[in-house]
Amino acid sequence: MNVLILGSGGREHTFAWKIAQSKKLTKLYIAPGNAGTKEVGTNINISATDFDALKQKCLELDINLIIVGPEEPLVKGVRNYFEADSDIQHIPVIGPDKVGAQLEGSKEFSKKFMIKYGIPTAAYESFTNETYNEACKFLETLEAPYVLKADGLAAGKGVLIINNLDEAKESLKVMLNGQFGEASSKVVIEEYLDGIEVSYFVITDGDNYVLLPEAKDYKRIGVNDTGLNTGGMGAVSPVPFADEVFKNKVIKQIIDPTVKGLKSEGIDYKGFIFFGLTNVKGEPKVIEYNVRMGDPETEVVIPRVESDLLEVLAAVPTKNINKVPFSVSPLTATTVMMVSGGYPEEYEKGKVMTGFENVTESLLFHAGTAQKGDSVVTSGGRVLAVTSYGANKNEALKKSYISAEKINFEGKYYRNDIGFDL
Ligand code: AMP
Ligand code: GLY
């Protein structure tokens, strides 16, 4: 079959790398892709949200399956667009429709869903400018730190955690007055969950699901989880504290009721679900849902999948994923994200990258790179995910760090303590 992947980051390069190995694959395309994806497929210079242009390309290239990487096309309704058009409705889109995508696109929607289906999560209330005074009263009933979340998508920046009550009230006012545009015209205030985070992932066809390996990512820019939040600076899979007992709680209390709940809501969810959880004294609680895979979690989760990923995804439209063989490697995978100097604040692009040919022990997944003449250059904040396997976390990390040393570009930075807390 001919497959089109939408997106341009490390997650999409990892999908492309995996799917390129499938026996079911005829041709692989990535829109828009990056300098890494073009090594395993063909890049198409179309934005993942330009649905009209995607339609024309899909017809021209006889695409049989679309895999959506990022949330934006899903929240904007890429699946609805394809399903509503008789020319292209035969092309299945792996990803939820607009309503299903609200699990990520609206914090309030996802909180209401969790409460309705008894899924453990932090207590919350949501407020707008009109209810600012009530919001302040609600904050007074909570203990510090205070968690304020923009209701809508804010490029991963819409969550503020504040230690002081007066500051929290002030920040709330700023948020409601447009700090994150329309996304923060409504704000969810939540109970703070104290614990260590871990993420679980499934692929669901709406009836059945396949459980992917879990992972932990490292979001802060600085060592010891300090400094500004980023898209993710590295990841580890498996996560040692997520043992069988914990996993069974996650399945029973969170994953099963989510998949069943979506069906009861009449949402024909097809695609990935990302469960961002906190382990609060041995009990899993949901921090957030995402309607896609994580990045850089994908760069450790997918390399541990031994089965043919395309075979699994190709069984989604007919609701047969439970019939496809699925196995996971017992090895540990780690990834270290190399980023541009200055990220997540201002940084420069277009820096020439060298040393790829010297890396022998790791997989290199391009995140923000572009081809310029004969050179690969940086084109984003997060540049390259360096993934390695090992018998344990330390063995895998050692390889990732040796490889990261060999890649050079002006201003390169990475955290040297991924996995420090496990
Ligand atoms: P989110 O965008 O909902 O994933 O939130 C971003 C990050 O904020 C999470 O990964 C957590 O580290 C933190 N966070 C979100 N909600 C809470 C909460 N209720 N308690 C503690 N930390 C939280
Ligand atoms: N690494 C976190 C995310 O993809 O949302």
Tab-separated table of N, CA, C and O and ligand atoms in Angstrom, residues 107 111 121-123 145 147 149 156-161 190-195 197 217 219-220 229 274 276 278 286-290, ligand 1:
chain	number	residue	atom	x	y	z
A	107	LYS	N	-9.236	21.268	27.286
A	107	LYS	CA	-9.010	20.697	28.619
A	107	LYS	C	-10.350	20.440	29.305
A	107	LYS	O	-10.520	19.446	30.005
A	111	LYS	N	-11.663	16.939	30.842
A	111	LYS	CA	-11.962	16.791	32.273
A	111	LYS	C	-13.395	16.274	32.462
A	111	LYS	O	-13.632	15.360	33.253
A	121	THR	N	-8.425	11.576	38.021
A	121	THR	CA	-7.732	12.780	37.566
A	121	THR	C	-7.810	13.829	38.674
A	121	THR	O	-8.496	13.618	39.673
A	122	ALA	N	-7.129	14.940	38.504
A	122	ALA	CA	-7.145	16.002	39.514
A	122	ALA	C	-8.505	16.695	39.542
A	122	ALA	O	-9.119	16.897	38.497
A	123	ALA	N	-8.956	17.084	40.749
A	123	ALA	CA	-10.195	17.857	40.870
A	123	ALA	C	-10.005	19.184	40.140
A	123	ALA	O	-8.887	19.691	40.065
A	145	PRO	N	1.036	24.160	45.245
A	145	PRO	CA	1.011	25.057	44.092
A	145	PRO	C	-0.310	25.009	43.325
A	145	PRO	O	-1.039	24.019	43.396
A	147	VAL	N	-2.469	25.145	39.789
A	147	VAL	CA	-2.291	24.729	38.392
A	147	VAL	C	-3.333	25.431	37.528
A	147	VAL	O	-4.537	25.230	37.728
A	149	LYS	N	-4.611	26.096	33.586
A	149	LYS	CA	-4.450	25.563	32.230
A	149	LYS	C	-5.355	26.272	31.252
A	149	LYS	O	-6.570	26.328	31.460
A	156	GLY	N	1.715	23.648	23.777
A	156	GLY	CA	2.399	23.055	24.936
A	156	GLY	C	2.801	24.065	25.994
A	156	GLY	O	3.466	23.710	26.961
A	157	LYS	N	2.374	25.325	25.838
A	157	LYS	CA	2.822	26.351	26.791
A	157	LYS	C	1.704	26.821	27.711
A	157	LYS	O	1.908	27.697	28.557
A	158	GLY	N	0.509	26.261	27.567
A	158	GLY	CA	-0.669	26.806	28.238
A	158	GLY	C	-0.891	26.380	29.677
A	158	GLY	O	-1.955	26.614	30.224
A	159	VAL	N	0.107	25.741	30.309
A	159	VAL	CA	-0.064	25.321	31.703
A	159	VAL	C	0.888	26.113	32.593
A	159	VAL	O	2.095	26.144	32.348
A	160	LEU	N	0.336	26.778	33.625
A	160	LEU	CA	1.186	27.511	34.567
A	160	LEU	C	1.035	26.870	35.939
A	160	LEU	O	-0.072	26.554	36.371
A	161	ILE	N	2.160	26.667	36.613
A	161	ILE	CA	2.137	26.120	37.968
A	161	ILE	C	2.767	27.166	38.878
A	161	ILE	O	3.929	27.547	38.681
A	190	GLU	N	-6.826	23.460	38.492
A	190	GLU	CA	-6.769	22.065	38.930
A	190	GLU	C	-6.054	21.884	40.244
A	190	GLU	O	-5.133	22.632	40.566
A	191	GLU	N	-6.435	20.836	40.929
A	191	GLU	CA	-5.693	20.365	42.103
A	191	GLU	C	-4.293	19.936	41.628
A	191	GLU	O	-4.156	19.358	40.549
A	192	TYR	N	-3.282	20.227	42.403
A	192	TYR	CA	-1.909	19.837	42.039
A	192	TYR	C	-1.693	18.356	42.359
A	192	TYR	O	-1.993	17.888	43.469
A	193	LEU	N	-1.173	17.624	41.404
A	193	LEU	CA	-0.878	16.199	41.629
A	193	LEU	C	0.614	16.041	41.858
A	193	LEU	O	1.419	16.372	40.984
A	194	ASP	N	0.954	15.513	42.996
A	194	ASP	CA	2.358	15.389	43.358
A	194	ASP	C	2.822	13.954	43.106
A	194	ASP	O	2.319	13.026	43.743
A	195	GLY	N	3.730	13.776	42.172
A	195	GLY	CA	4.205	12.424	41.884
A	195	GLY	C	5.100	12.443	40.670
A	195	GLY	O	5.416	13.495	40.128
A	197	GLU	N	5.882	11.435	36.697
A	197	GLU	CA	5.052	11.265	35.496
A	197	GLU	C	5.496	10.086	34.642
A	197	GLU	O	6.673	9.740	34.594
A	217	ASP	N	9.196	11.163	29.595
A	217	ASP	CA	9.964	12.182	28.889
A	217	ASP	C	10.457	13.235	29.875
A	217	ASP	O	10.050	13.263	31.035
A	219	LYS	N	10.838	17.241	30.180
A	219	LYS	CA	10.320	18.426	29.475
A	219	LYS	C	11.137	19.690	29.707
A	219	LYS	O	11.103	20.595	28.881
A	220	ARG	N	11.834	19.768	30.849
A	220	ARG	CA	12.531	21.026	31.140
A	220	ARG	C	13.848	21.110	30.385
A	220	ARG	O	14.487	20.102	30.106
A	229	ASN	N	10.001	25.025	30.171
A	229	ASN	CA	9.437	23.843	29.526
A	229	ASN	C	9.797	23.822	28.044
A	229	ASN	O	9.883	24.867	27.406
A	274	PHE	N	-2.720	9.087	23.797
A	274	PHE	CA	-1.551	9.293	24.671
A	274	PHE	C	-2.117	9.649	26.036
A	274	PHE	O	-2.867	10.619	26.166
A	276	GLY	N	-1.129	10.922	29.505
A	276	GLY	CA	-0.103	11.524	30.358
A	276	GLY	C	-0.542	11.352	31.800
A	276	GLY	O	-1.566	11.907	32.207
A	278	THR	N	0.266	10.770	36.207
A	278	THR	CA	1.173	10.935	37.338
A	278	THR	C	0.949	9.765	38.281
A	278	THR	O	-0.195	9.359	38.515
A	286	VAL	N	-4.740	10.782	35.642
A	286	VAL	CA	-4.528	11.389	34.318
A	286	VAL	C	-4.247	12.879	34.466
A	286	VAL	O	-5.019	13.610	35.071
A	287	ILE	N	-3.116	13.306	33.894
A	287	ILE	CA	-2.795	14.734	33.806
A	287	ILE	C	-3.387	15.291	32.528
A	287	ILE	O	-3.935	16.368	32.494
A	288	GLU	N	-3.244	14.538	31.448
A	288	GLU	CA	-3.780	15.003	30.166
A	288	GLU	C	-3.878	13.838	29.195
A	288	GLU	O	-3.194	12.831	29.319
A	289	TYR	N	-4.780	14.048	28.229
A	289	TYR	CA	-4.817	13.170	27.064
A	289	TYR	C	-4.197	13.924	25.897
A	289	TYR	O	-4.387	15.134	25.766
A	290	ASN	N	-3.535	13.191	25.010
A	290	ASN	CA	-3.209	13.742	23.698
A	290	ASN	C	-3.764	12.782	22.659
A	290	ASN	O	-3.899	11.577	22.930
B	1	AMP	P1	-0.325	19.415	30.243
B	1	AMP	O1	-0.226	20.386	29.109
B	1	AMP	O2	-1.708	19.247	30.788
B	1	AMP	O3	0.398	18.148	29.968
B	1	AMP	O4	0.589	20.007	31.420
B	1	AMP	C1	1.954	20.263	31.221
B	1	AMP	C2	2.709	19.804	32.422
B	1	AMP	O5	2.278	20.505	33.591
B	1	AMP	C3	2.518	18.343	32.761
B	1	AMP	O6	3.355	17.518	32.042
B	1	AMP	C4	2.834	18.329	34.226
B	1	AMP	O7	4.224	18.306	34.437
B	1	AMP	C5	2.313	19.635	34.707
B	1	AMP	N1	0.948	19.484	35.252
B	1	AMP	C6	-0.211	19.583	34.571
B	1	AMP	N2	-1.269	19.388	35.380
B	1	AMP	C7	-0.782	19.148	36.606
B	1	AMP	C8	-1.386	18.859	37.881
B	1	AMP	N3	-2.702	18.813	38.046
B	1	AMP	N4	-0.568	18.652	38.917
B	1	AMP	C9	0.787	18.724	38.763
B	1	AMP	N5	1.419	18.986	37.610
B	1	AMP	C10	0.640	19.204	36.531
